[in-house]
PDB file of C-alpha atoms in Angstrom:
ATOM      1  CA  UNK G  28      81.404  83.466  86.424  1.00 60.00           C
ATOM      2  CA  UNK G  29      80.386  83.358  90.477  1.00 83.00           C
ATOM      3  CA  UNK G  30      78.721  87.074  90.870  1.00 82.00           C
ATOM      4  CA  UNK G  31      79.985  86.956  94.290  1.00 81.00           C
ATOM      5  CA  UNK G  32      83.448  86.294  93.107  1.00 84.00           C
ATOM      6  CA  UNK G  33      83.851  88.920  90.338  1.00 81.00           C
ATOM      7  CA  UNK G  34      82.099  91.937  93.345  1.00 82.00           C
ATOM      8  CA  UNK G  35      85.094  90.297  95.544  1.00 82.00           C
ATOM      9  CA  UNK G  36      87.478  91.104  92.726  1.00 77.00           C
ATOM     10  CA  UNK G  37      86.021  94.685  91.437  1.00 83.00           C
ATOM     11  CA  UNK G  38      86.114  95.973  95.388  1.00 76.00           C
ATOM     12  CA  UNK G  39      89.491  94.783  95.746  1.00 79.00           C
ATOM     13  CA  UNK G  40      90.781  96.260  92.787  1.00 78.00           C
ATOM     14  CA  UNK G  41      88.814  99.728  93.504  1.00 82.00           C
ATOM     15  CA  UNK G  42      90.634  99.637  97.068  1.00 83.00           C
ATOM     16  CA  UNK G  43      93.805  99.115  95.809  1.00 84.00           C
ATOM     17  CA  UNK G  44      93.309 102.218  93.446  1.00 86.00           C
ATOM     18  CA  UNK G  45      91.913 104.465  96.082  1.00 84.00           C
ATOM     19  CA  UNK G  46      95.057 103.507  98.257  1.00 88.00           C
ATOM     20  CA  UNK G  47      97.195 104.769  94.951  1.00 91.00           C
ATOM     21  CA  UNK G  48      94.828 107.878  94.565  1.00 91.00           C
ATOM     22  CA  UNK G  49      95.889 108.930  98.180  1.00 92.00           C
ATOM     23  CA  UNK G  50      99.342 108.700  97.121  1.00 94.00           C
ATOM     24  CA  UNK G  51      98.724 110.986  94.362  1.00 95.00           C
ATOM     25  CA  UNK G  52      96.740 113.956  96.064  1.00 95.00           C
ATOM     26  CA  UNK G  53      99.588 113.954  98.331  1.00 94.00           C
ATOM     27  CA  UNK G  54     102.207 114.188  95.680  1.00 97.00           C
ATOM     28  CA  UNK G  55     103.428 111.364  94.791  1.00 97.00           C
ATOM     29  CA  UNK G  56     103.702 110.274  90.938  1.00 97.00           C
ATOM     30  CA  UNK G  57     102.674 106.981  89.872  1.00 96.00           C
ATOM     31  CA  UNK G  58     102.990 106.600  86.097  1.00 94.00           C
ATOM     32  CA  UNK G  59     100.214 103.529  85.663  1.00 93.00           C
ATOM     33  CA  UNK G  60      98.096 103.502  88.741  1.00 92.00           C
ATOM     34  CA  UNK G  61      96.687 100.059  87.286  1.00 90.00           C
ATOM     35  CA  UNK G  62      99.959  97.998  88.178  1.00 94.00           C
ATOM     36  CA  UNK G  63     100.937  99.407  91.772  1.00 95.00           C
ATOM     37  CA  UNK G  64     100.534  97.501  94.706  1.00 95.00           C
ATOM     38  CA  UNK G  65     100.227  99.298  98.146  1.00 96.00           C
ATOM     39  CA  UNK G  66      99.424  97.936 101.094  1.00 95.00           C
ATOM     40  CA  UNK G  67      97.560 100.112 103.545  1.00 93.00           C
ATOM     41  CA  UNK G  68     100.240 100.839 105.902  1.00 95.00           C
ATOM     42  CA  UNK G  69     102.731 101.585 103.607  1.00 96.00           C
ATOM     43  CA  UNK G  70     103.795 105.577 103.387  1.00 97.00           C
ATOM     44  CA  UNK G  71     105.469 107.159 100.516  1.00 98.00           C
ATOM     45  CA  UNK G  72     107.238 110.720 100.556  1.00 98.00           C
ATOM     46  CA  UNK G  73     106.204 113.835  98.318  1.00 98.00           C
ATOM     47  CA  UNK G  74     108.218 113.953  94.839  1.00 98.00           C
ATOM     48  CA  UNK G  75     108.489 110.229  94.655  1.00 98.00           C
ATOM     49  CA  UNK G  76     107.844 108.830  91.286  1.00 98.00           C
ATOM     50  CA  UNK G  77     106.346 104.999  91.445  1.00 98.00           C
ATOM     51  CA  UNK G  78     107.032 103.372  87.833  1.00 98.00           C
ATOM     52  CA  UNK G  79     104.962 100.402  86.465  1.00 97.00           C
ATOM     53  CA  UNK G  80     104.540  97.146  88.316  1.00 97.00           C
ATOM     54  CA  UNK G  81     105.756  98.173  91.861  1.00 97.00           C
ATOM     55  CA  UNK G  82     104.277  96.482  94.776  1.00 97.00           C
ATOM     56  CA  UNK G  83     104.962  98.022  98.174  1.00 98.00           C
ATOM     57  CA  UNK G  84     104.029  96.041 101.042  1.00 97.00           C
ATOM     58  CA  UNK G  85     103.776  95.816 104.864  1.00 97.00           C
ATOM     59  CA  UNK G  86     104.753  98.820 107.246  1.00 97.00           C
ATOM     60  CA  UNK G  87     107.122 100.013 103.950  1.00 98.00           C
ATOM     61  CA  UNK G  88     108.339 103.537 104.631  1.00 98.00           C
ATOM     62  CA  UNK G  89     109.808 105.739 102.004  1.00 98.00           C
ATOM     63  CA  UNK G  90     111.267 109.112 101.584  1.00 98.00           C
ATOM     64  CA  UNK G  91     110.950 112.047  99.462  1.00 98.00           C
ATOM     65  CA  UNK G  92     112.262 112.145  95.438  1.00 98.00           C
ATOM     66  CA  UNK G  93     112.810 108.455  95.127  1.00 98.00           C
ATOM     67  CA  UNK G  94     112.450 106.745  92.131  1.00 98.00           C
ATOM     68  CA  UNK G  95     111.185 102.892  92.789  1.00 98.00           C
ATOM     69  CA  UNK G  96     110.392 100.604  90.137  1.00 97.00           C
ATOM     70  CA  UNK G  97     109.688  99.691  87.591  1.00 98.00           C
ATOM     71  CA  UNK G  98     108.991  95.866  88.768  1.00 98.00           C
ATOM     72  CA  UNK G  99     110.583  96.760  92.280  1.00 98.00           C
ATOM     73  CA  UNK G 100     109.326  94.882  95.217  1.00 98.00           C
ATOM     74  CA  UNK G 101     109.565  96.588  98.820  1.00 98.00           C
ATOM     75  CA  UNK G 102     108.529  94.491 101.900  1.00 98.00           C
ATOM     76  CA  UNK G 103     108.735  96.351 105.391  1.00 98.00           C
ATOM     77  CA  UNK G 104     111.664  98.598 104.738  1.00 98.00           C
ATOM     78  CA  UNK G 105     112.070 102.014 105.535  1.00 98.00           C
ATOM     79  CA  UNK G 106     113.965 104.056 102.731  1.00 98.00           C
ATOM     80  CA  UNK G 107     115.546 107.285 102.974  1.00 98.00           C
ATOM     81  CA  UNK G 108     115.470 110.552 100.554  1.00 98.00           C
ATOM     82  CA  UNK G 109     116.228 110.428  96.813  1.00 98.00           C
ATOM     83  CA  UNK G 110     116.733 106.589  96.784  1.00 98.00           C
ATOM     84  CA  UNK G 111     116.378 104.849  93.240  1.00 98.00           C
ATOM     85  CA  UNK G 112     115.453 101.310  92.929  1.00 98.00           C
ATOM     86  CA  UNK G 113     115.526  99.554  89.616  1.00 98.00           C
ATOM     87  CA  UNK G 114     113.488  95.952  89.332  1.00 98.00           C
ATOM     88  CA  UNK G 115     114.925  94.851  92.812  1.00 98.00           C
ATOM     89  CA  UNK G 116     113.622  93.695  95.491  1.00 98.00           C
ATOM     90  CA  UNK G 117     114.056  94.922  99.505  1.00 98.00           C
ATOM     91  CA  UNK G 118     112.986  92.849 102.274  1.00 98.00           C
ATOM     92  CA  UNK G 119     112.792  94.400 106.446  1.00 98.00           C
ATOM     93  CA  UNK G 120     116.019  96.550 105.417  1.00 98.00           C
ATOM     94  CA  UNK G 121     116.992 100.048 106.003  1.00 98.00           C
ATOM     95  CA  UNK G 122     118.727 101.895 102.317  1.00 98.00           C
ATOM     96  CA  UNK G 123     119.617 105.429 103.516  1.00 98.00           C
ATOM     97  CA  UNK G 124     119.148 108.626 101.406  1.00 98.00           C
ATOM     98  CA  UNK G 125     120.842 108.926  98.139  1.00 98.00           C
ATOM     99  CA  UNK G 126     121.621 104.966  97.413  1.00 98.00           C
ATOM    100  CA  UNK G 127     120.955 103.496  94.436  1.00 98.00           C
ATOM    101  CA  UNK G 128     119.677  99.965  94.002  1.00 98.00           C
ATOM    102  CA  UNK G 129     119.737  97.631  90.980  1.00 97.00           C
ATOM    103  CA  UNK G 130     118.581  96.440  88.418  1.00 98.00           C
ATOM    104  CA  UNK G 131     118.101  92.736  89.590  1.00 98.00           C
ATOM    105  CA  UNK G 132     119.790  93.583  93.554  1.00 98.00           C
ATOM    106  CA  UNK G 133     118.085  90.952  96.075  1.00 98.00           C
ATOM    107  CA  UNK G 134     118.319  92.971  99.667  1.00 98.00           C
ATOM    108  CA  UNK G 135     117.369  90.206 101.859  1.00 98.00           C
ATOM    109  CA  UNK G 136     116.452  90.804 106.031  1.00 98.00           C
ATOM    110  CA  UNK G 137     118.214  92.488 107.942  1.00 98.00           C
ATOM    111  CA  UNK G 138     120.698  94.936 106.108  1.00 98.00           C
ATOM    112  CA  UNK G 139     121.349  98.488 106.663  1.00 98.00           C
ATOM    113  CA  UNK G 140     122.581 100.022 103.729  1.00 98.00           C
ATOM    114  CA  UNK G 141     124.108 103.071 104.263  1.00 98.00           C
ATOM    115  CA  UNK G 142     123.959 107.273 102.629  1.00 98.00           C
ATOM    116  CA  UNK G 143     125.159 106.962  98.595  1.00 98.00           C
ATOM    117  CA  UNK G 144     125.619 103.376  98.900  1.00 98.00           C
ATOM    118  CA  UNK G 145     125.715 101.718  94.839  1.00 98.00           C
ATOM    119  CA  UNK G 146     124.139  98.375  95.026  1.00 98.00           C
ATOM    120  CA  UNK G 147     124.202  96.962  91.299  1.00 98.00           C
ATOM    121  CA  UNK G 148     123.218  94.407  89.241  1.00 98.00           C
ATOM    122  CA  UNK G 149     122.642  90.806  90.116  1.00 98.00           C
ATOM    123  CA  UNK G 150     123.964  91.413  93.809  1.00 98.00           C
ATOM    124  CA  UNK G 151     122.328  90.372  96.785  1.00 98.00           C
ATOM    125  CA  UNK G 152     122.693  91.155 100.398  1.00 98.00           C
ATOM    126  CA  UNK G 153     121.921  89.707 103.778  1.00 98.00           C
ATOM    127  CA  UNK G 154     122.044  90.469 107.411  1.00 98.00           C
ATOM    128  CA  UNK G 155     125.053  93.203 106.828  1.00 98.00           C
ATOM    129  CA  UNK G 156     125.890  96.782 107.347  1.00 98.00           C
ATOM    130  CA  UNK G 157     127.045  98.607 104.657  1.00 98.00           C
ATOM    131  CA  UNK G 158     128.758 102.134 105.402  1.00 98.00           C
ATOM    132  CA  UNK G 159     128.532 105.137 103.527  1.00 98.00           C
ATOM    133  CA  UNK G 160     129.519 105.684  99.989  1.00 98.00           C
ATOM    134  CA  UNK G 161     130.313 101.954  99.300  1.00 98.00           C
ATOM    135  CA  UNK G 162     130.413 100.481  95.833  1.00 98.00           C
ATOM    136  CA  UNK G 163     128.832  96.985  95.294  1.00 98.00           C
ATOM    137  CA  UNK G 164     128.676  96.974  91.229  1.00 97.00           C
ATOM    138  CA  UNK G 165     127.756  93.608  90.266  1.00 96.00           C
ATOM    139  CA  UNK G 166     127.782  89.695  90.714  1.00 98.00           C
ATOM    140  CA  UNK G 167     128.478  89.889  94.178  1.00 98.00           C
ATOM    141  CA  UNK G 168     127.559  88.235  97.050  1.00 98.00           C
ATOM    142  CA  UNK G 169     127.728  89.872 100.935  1.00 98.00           C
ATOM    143  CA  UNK G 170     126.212  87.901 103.718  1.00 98.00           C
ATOM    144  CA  UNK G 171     126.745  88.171 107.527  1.00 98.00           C
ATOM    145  CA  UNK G 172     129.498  91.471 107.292  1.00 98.00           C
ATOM    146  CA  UNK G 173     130.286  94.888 108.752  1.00 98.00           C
ATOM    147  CA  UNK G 174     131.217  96.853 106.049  1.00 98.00           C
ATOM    148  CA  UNK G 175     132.829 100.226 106.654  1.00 98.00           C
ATOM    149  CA  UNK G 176     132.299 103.494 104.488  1.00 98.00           C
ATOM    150  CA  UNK G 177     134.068 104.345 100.679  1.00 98.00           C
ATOM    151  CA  UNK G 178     134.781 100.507  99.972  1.00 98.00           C
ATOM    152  CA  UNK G 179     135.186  98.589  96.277  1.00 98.00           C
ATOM    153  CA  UNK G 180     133.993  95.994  95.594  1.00 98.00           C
ATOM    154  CA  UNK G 181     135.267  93.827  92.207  1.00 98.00           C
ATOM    155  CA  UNK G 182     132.891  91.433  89.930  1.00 98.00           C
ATOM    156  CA  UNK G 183     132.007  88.675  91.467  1.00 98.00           C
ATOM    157  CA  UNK G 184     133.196  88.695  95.192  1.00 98.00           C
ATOM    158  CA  UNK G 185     132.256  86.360  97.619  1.00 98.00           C
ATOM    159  CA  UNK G 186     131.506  86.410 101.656  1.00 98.00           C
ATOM    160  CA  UNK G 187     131.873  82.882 102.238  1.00 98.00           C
ATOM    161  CA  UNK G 188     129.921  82.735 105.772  1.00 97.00           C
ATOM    162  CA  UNK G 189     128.093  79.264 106.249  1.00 95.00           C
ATOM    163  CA  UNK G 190     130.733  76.208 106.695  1.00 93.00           C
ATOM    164  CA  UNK G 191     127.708  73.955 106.665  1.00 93.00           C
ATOM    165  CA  UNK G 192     126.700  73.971 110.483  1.00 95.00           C
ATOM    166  CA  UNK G 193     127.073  77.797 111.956  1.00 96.00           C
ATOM    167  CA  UNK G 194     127.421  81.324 110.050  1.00 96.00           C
ATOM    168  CA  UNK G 195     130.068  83.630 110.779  1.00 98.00           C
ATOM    169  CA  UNK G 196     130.837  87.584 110.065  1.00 98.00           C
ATOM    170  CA  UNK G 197     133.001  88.931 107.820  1.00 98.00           C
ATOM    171  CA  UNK G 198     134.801  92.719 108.996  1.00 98.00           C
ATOM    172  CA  UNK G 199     136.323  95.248 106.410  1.00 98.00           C
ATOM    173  CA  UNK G 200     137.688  98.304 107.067  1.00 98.00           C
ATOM    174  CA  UNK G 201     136.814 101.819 105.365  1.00 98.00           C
ATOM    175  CA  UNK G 202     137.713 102.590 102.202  1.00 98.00           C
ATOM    176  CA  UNK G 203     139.349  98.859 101.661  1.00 98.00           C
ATOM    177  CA  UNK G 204     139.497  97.731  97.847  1.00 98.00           C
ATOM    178  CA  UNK G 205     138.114  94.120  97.146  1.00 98.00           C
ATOM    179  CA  UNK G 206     139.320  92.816  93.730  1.00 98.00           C
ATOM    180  CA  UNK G 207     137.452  90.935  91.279  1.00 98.00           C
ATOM    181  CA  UNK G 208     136.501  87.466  92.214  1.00 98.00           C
ATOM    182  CA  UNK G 209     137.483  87.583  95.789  1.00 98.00           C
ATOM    183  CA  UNK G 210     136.410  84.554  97.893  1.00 98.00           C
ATOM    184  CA  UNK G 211     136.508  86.353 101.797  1.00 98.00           C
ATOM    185  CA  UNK G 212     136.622  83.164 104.276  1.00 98.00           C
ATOM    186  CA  UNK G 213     134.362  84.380 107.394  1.00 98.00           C
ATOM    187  CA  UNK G 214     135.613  84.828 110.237  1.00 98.00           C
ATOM    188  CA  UNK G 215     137.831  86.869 108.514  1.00 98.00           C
ATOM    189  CA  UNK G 216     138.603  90.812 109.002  1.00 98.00           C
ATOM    190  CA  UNK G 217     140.041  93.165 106.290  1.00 98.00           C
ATOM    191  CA  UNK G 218     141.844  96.528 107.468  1.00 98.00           C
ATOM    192  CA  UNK G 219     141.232 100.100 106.841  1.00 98.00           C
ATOM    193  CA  UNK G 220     142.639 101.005 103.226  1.00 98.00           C
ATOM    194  CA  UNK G 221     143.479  97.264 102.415  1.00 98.00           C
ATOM    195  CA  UNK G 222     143.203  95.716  99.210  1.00 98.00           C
ATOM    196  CA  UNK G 223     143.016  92.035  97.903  1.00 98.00           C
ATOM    197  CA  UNK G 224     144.150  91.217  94.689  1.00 98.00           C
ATOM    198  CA  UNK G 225     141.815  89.733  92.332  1.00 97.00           C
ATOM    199  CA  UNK G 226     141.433  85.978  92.146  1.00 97.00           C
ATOM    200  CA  UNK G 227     142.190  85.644  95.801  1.00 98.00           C
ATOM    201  CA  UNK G 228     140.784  83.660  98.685  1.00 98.00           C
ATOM    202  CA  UNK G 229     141.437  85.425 102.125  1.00 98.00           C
ATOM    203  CA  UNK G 230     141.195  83.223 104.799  1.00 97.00           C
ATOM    204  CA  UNK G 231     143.257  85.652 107.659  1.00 97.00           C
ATOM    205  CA  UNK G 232     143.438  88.783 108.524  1.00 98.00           C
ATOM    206  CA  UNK G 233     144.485  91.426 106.188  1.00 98.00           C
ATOM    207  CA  UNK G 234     146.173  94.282 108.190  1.00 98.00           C
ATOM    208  CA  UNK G 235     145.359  98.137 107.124  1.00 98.00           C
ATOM    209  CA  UNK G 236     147.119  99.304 104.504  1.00 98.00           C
ATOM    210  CA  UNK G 237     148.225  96.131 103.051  1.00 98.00           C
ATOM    211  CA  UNK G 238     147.750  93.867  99.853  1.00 98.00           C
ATOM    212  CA  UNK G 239     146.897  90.369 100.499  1.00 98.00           C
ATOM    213  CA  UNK G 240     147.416  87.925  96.966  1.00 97.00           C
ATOM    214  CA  UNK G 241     145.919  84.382  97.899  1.00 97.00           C
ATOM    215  CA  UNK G 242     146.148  82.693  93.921  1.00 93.00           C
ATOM    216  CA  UNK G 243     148.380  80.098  92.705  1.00 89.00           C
ATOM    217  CA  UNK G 244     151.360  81.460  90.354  1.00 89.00           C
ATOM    218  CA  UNK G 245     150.640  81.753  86.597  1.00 90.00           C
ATOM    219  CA  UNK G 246     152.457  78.525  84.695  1.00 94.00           C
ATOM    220  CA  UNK G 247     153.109  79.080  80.910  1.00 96.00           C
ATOM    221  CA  UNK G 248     153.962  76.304  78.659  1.00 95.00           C
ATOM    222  CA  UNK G 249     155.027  77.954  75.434  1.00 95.00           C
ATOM    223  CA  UNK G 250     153.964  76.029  72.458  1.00 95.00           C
ATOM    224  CA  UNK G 251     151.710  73.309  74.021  1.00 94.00           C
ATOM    225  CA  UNK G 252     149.270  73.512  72.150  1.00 95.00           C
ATOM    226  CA  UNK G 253     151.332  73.385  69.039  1.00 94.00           C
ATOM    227  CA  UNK G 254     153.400  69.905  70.660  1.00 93.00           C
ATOM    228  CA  UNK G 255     150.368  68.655  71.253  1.00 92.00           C
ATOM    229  CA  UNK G 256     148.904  69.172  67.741  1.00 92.00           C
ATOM    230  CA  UNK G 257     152.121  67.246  66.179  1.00 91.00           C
ATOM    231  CA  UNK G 258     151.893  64.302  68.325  1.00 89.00           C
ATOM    232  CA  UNK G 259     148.303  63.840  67.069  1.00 90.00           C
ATOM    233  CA  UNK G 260     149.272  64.001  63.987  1.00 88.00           C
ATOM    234  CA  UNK G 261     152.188  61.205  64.121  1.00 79.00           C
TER     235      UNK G 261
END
């Protein structure tokens, strides 16, 4: 092998632990020093624990008592006290203290996720504000919205915000409910304290208080299947 090449690699590899070593003397805990990425700029707060395969990039700020990783990926965010994030990854965002991220969230540019936010599994985010408290579980998609404080979010919701030519916002209100498998039609706004019924696609306004149901009406055909069956058979 190129001796040139393999100094290259060995400096690079000794920088990248002394940048982790600085970490450590000032007090933050990273369990395998051998699979963390930091970039020179980035700063981390005392009490933070740094799990396995965690790369930390850009001017990435975090706070104190945060838990990140393992196989988190943080690019030029700035991240409040006692955030955890769980094999996500965070991209020129703000999370606020106490939130909790992942596994498998996608935080894309642009978002500022606010104090005790919940920001599950397999959801992603982009270009919104996300108030205080708010619940975002799972399978869930939230792209160009204001979203107030204390709101639900159901399975598998959808901000529908690109008609093929221009993006628009979605609105909702604090402490609105969003049931599962919600399809929200931007421009659209939902009030303070609404809720949507699951299955629904909301394409106006949905007043405070109120329950909008956008779903076709349940048909049963008893014994279908069974007619069906019999005139096979003859």
């Amino acid at each position: 092998m190129n001796e040139e090449l393999v100094s290259r690699i060995r400096a690079e590899a000794q920088k990248r632990l002394d940048r982790v070593v600085r970490l450590m003397e000032a007090g933050v805990q990273v369990l395998d020093p051998t699979t963390v990425y930091v970039d020179d700029e980035v700063q981390v707060g005392e009490g933070t624990v740094i799990l396995p395969c965690t790369v930390l990039r850009g001017k990435t700020v975090i706070g104190k008592n945060c838990e990140i990783g393992p196989n988190a990926v943080i690019r030029d965010c700035t991240v409040g006290d006692g955030v955890t994030v769980n094999a996500s990854q965070l991209n020129e965002s703000t999370v606020e203290a106490g939130a909790k991220v992942g596994p498998f969230a996608y935080i894309r540019p642009g978002c500022h996720v606010g104090r005790e936010v919940k920001v599950g599994d397999f959801v992603e985010l982009k270009n919104s504000t996300i108030g205080d408290g708010t619940k975002i579980s799972h399978l869930t998609y939230v792209g160009d919205s204001d979203v107030g404080a204390g709101v639900n979010f159901g399975c598998g919701t959808v901000t529908v915000n690109y008609d093929g030519s221009t993006k628009y916002r979605t609105t909702i209100g604090d402490h609105a409910f969003i049931g599962c498998n919600t399809n929200l039609v931007a421009p659209v706004k939902i009030g303070e304290g609404a809720y949507t019924a699951a299955g629904s696609t909301i394409t106006e306004e949905v007043p405070p208080e109120s329950l909008a149901i956008a779903r076709s009406q349940q048909v049963v055909k008893k014994q279908w299947v069974a007619k069906r069956r019999r005139k096979r058979e003859n």
